[in-house]
Short mmCIF file of C-alpha atoms in Angstrom, two decimals:
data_model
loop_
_atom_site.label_atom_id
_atom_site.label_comp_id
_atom_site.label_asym_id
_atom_site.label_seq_id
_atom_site.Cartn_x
_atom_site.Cartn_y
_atom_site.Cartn_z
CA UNK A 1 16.14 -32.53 -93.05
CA UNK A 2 17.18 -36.46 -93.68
CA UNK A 3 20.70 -35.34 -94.01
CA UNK A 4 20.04 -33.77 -90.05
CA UNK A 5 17.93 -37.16 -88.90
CA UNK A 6 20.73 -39.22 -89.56
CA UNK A 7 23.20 -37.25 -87.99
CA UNK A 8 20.93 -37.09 -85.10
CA UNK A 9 20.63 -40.67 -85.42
CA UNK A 10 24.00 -41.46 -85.32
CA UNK A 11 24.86 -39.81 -82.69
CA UNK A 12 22.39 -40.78 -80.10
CA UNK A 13 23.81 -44.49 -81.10
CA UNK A 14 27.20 -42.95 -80.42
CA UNK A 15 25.81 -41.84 -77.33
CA UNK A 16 23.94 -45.08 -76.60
CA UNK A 17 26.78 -47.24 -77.60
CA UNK A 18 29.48 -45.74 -75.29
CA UNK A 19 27.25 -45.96 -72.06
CA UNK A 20 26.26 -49.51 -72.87
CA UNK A 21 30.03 -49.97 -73.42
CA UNK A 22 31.16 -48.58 -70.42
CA UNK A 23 28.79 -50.38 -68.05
CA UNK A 24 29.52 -54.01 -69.83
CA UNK A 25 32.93 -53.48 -68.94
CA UNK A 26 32.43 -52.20 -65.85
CA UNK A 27 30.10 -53.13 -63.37
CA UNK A 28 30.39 -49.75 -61.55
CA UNK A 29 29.58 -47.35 -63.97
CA UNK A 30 27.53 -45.10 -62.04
CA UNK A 31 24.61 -42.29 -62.24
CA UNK A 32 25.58 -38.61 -62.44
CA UNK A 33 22.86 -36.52 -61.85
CA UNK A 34 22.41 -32.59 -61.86
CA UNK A 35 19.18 -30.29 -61.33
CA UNK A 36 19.75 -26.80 -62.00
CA UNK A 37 17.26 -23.44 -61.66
CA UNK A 38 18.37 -20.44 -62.69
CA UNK A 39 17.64 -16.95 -62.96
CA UNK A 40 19.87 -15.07 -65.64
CA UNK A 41 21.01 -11.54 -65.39
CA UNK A 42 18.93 -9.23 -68.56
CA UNK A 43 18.46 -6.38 -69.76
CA UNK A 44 16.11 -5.51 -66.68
CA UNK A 45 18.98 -7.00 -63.96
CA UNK A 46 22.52 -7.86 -63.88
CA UNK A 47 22.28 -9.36 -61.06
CA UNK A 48 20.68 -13.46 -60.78
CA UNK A 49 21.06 -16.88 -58.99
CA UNK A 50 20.88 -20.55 -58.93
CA UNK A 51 20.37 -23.63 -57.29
CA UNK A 52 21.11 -26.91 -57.97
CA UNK A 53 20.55 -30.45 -56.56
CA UNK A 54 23.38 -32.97 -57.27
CA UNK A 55 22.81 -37.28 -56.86
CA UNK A 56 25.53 -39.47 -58.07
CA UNK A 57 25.83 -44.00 -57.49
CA UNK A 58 28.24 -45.90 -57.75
CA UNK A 59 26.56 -48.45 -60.34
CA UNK A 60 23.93 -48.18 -62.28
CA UNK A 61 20.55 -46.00 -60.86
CA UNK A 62 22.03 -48.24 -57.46
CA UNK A 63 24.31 -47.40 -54.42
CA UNK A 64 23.66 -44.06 -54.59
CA UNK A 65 26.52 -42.31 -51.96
CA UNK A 66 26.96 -38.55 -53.01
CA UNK A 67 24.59 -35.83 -52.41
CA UNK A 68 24.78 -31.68 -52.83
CA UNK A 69 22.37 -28.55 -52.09
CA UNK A 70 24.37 -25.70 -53.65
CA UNK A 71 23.57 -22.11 -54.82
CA UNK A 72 25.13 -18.69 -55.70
CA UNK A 73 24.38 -14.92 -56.81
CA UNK A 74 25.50 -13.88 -59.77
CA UNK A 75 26.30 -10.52 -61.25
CA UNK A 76 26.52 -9.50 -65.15
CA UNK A 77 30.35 -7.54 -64.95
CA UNK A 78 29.53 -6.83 -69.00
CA UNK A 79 28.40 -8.55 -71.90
CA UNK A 80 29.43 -12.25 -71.58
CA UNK A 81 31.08 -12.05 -68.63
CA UNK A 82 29.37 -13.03 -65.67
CA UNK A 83 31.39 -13.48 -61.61
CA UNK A 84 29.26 -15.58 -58.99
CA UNK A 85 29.90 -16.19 -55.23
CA UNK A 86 28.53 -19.87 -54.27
CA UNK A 87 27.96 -21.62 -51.70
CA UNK A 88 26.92 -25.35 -50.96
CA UNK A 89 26.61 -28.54 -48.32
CA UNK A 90 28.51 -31.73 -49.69
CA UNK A 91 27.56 -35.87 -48.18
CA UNK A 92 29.40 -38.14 -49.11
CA UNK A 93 28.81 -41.61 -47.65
CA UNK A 94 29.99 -45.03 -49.28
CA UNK A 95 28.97 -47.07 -46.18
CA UNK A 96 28.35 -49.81 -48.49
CA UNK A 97 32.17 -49.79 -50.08
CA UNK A 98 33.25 -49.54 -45.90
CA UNK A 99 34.47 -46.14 -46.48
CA UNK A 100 33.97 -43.20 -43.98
CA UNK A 101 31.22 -40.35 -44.87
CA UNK A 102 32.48 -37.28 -45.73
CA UNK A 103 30.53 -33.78 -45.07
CA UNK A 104 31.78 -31.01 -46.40
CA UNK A 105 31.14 -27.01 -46.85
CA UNK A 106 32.05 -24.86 -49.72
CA UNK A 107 32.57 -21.09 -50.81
CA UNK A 108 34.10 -20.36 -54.10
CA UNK A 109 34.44 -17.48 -56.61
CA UNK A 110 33.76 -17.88 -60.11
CA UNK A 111 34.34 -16.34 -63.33
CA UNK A 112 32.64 -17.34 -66.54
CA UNK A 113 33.58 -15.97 -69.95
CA UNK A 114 31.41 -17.05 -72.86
CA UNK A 115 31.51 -16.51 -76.82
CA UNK A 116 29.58 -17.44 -79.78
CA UNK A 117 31.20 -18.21 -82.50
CA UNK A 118 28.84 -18.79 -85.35
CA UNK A 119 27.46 -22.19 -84.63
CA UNK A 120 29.90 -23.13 -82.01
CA UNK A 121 29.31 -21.76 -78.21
CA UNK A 122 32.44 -21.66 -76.05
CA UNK A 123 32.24 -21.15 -72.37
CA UNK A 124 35.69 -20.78 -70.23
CA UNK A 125 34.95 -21.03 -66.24
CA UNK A 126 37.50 -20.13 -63.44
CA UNK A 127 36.78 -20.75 -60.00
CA UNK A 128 38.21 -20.71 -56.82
CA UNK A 129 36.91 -22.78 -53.82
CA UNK A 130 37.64 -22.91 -50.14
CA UNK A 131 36.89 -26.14 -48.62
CA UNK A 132 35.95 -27.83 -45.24
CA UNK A 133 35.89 -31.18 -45.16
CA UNK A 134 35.23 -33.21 -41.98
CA UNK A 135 36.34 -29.47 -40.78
CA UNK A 136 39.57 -29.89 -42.41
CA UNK A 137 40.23 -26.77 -44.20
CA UNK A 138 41.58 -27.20 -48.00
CA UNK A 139 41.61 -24.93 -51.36
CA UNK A 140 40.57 -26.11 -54.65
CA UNK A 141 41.14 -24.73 -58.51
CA UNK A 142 38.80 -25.15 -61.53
CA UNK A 143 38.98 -24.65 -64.92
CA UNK A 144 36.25 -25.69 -67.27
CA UNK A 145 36.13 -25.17 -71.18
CA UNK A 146 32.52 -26.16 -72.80
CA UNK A 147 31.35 -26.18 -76.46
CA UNK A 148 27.91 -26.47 -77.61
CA UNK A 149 26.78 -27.21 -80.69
CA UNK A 150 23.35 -26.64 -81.76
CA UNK A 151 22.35 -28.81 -84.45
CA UNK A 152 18.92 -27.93 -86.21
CA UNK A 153 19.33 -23.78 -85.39
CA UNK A 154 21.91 -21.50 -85.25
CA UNK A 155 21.52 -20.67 -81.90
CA UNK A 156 19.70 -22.50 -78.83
CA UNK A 157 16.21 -21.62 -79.03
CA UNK A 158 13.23 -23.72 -78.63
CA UNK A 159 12.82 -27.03 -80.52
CA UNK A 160 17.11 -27.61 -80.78
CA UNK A 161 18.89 -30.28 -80.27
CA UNK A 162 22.48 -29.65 -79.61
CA UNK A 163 25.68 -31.47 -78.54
CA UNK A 164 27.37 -30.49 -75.51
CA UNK A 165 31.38 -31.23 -74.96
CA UNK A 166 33.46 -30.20 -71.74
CA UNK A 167 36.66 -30.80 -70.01
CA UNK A 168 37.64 -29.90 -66.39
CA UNK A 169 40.39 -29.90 -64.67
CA UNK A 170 40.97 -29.35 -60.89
CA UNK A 171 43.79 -28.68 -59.22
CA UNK A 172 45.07 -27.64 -55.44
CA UNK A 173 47.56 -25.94 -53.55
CA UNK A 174 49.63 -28.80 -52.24
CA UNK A 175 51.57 -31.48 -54.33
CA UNK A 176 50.94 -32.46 -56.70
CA UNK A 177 48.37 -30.22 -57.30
CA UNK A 178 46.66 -32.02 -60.35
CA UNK A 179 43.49 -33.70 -58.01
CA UNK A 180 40.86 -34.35 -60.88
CA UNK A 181 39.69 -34.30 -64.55
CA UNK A 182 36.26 -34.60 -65.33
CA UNK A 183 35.13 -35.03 -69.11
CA UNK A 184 31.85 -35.23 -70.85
CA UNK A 185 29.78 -35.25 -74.00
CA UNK A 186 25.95 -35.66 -74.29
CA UNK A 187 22.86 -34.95 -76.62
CA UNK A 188 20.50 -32.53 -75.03
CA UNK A 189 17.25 -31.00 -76.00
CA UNK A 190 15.56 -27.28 -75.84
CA UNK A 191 12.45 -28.07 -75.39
CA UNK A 192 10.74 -24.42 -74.71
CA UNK A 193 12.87 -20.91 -73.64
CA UNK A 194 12.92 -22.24 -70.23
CA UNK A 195 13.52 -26.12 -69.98
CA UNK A 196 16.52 -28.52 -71.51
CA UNK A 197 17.19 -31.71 -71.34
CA UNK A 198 21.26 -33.57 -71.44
CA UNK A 199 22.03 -37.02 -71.57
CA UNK A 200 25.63 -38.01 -72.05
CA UNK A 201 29.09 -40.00 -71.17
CA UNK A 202 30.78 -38.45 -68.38
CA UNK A 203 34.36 -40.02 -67.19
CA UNK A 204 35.61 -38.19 -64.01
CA UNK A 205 39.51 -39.43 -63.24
CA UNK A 206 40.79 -38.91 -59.59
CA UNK A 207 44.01 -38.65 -58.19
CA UNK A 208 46.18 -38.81 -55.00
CA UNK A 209 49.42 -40.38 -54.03
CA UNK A 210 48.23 -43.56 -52.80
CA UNK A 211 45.26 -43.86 -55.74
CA UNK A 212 44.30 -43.03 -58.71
CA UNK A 213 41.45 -44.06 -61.02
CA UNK A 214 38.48 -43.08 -63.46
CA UNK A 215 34.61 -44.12 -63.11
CA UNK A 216 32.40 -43.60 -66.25
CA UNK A 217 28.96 -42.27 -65.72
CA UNK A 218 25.25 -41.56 -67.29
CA UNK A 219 25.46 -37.93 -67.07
CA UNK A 220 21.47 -36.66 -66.50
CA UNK A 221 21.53 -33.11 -66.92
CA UNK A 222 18.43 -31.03 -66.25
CA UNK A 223 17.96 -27.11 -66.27
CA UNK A 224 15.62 -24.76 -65.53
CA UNK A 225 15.75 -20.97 -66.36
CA UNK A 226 13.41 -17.92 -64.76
CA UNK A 227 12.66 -15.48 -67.35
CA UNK A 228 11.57 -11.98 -65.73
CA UNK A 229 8.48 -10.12 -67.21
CA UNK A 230 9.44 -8.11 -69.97
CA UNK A 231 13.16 -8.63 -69.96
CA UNK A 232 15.24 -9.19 -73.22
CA UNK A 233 17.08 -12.53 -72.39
CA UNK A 234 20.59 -12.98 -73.61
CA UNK A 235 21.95 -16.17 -76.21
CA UNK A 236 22.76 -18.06 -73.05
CA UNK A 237 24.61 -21.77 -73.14
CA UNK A 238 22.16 -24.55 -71.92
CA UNK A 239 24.61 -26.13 -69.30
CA UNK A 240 24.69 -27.34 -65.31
CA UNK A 241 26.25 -25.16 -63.29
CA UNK A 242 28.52 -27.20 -61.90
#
């Protein structure tokens, strides 16, 4: 137990230290937020859902410009494999950096492959989106890989802290294809079967031909899952959807 509390310890100064790093060294280290509900397939359903609520700024809890309403059915394929068709409404309005907003609407396809290896939870995600922005059609690729850790259980159950770690990278179908990377790791909580908790670093790098930077984040994850009466739930990995 002392030998976990000072693991746990160090890390959240890990955790602490990097986000107060990033934002002295940058005044525009922003907020990236995420609210996610969903409802899992079982072993009553394979079929389920979600919804999720996205906020981000451009500095700190201030100039907030980017907002999303998104959701999607899902449907259990087998064990550990789950395919989901999405949809979602994209703002995007930086009137105070003089930039033009952006609306945008969104269908994609998704594949998510999960697998538990001991300790260690690996999720690989695949999606394809079609895109309109400002009307302007446009396709998009994703690939995510994710690892939790849990850190006082074996598995994510009730009363676990674990570490969560991904990378994503996005790509499209004109050159030169690579458009994004998006990286994170955060500390997050299981605080009953239903409701978890994420705080982390996430660095998101864009890229065109005329531009190309990275922003560092607070990453505020929060999700919600429905548990039907009676249903056996599956090990699941406590993660946003997006």
């Amino acid at each position: 137990m002392v030998k976990f509390k000072s693991q746990l310890a160090l890390i959240i100064f890990i955790i602490s230290a990097c986000a107060f790093s990033a934002k002295a060294q940058n005044n525009k280290t922003g907020i990236f937020g995420v609210a996610t509900i969903t409802l899992p397939g079982d072993s009553l359903s394979r079929w389920g859902g979600y919804i999720e609520l996205q906020s981000r700024s451009n500095k700190f809890f201030n100039q907030f410009f980017y907002y999303e309403t998104k959701g999607g059915i899902s449907y259990d394929i087998a064990n550990n494999y789950t395919a989901l068709l999405g949809t979602g409404r994209y703002v995007t309005d930086e009137n105070d950096l003089g930039l033009t907003p952006n609306t945008e609407f969104r269908m994609w396809e998704q594949m998510t492959v999960n697998s538990f290896l001991d300790r260690v939870k690996f999720e690989h995600r695949y999606r394809a989106e079609q895109r309109w922005v400002n009307g302007i059609y446009r396709n998009r690729f994703r690939y995510r890989l994710n690892m939790v850790i849990p850190l006082n259980n074996k598995k994510v159950v009730p009363g676990t802290f674990f570490i969560g770690i991904f990378d994503e990278v996005f790509f499209n179908n004109k050159a030169p294809h690579f458009e994004r990377n998006r990286f994170s790791a955060g500390l997050g909580y299981q605080f009953d079967k239903s409701f978890s908790l994420q705080l982390g670093w996430l660095n998101q790098y864009n890229y065109n031909l005329s531009n190309a930077g990275a922003k560092n984040n607070l990453a505020i994850n929060i999700n919600y899952r429905i548990h039907r009466d009676h249903a056996k739930s599956k090990e699941h990995i406590p993660t946003s959807a997006d």
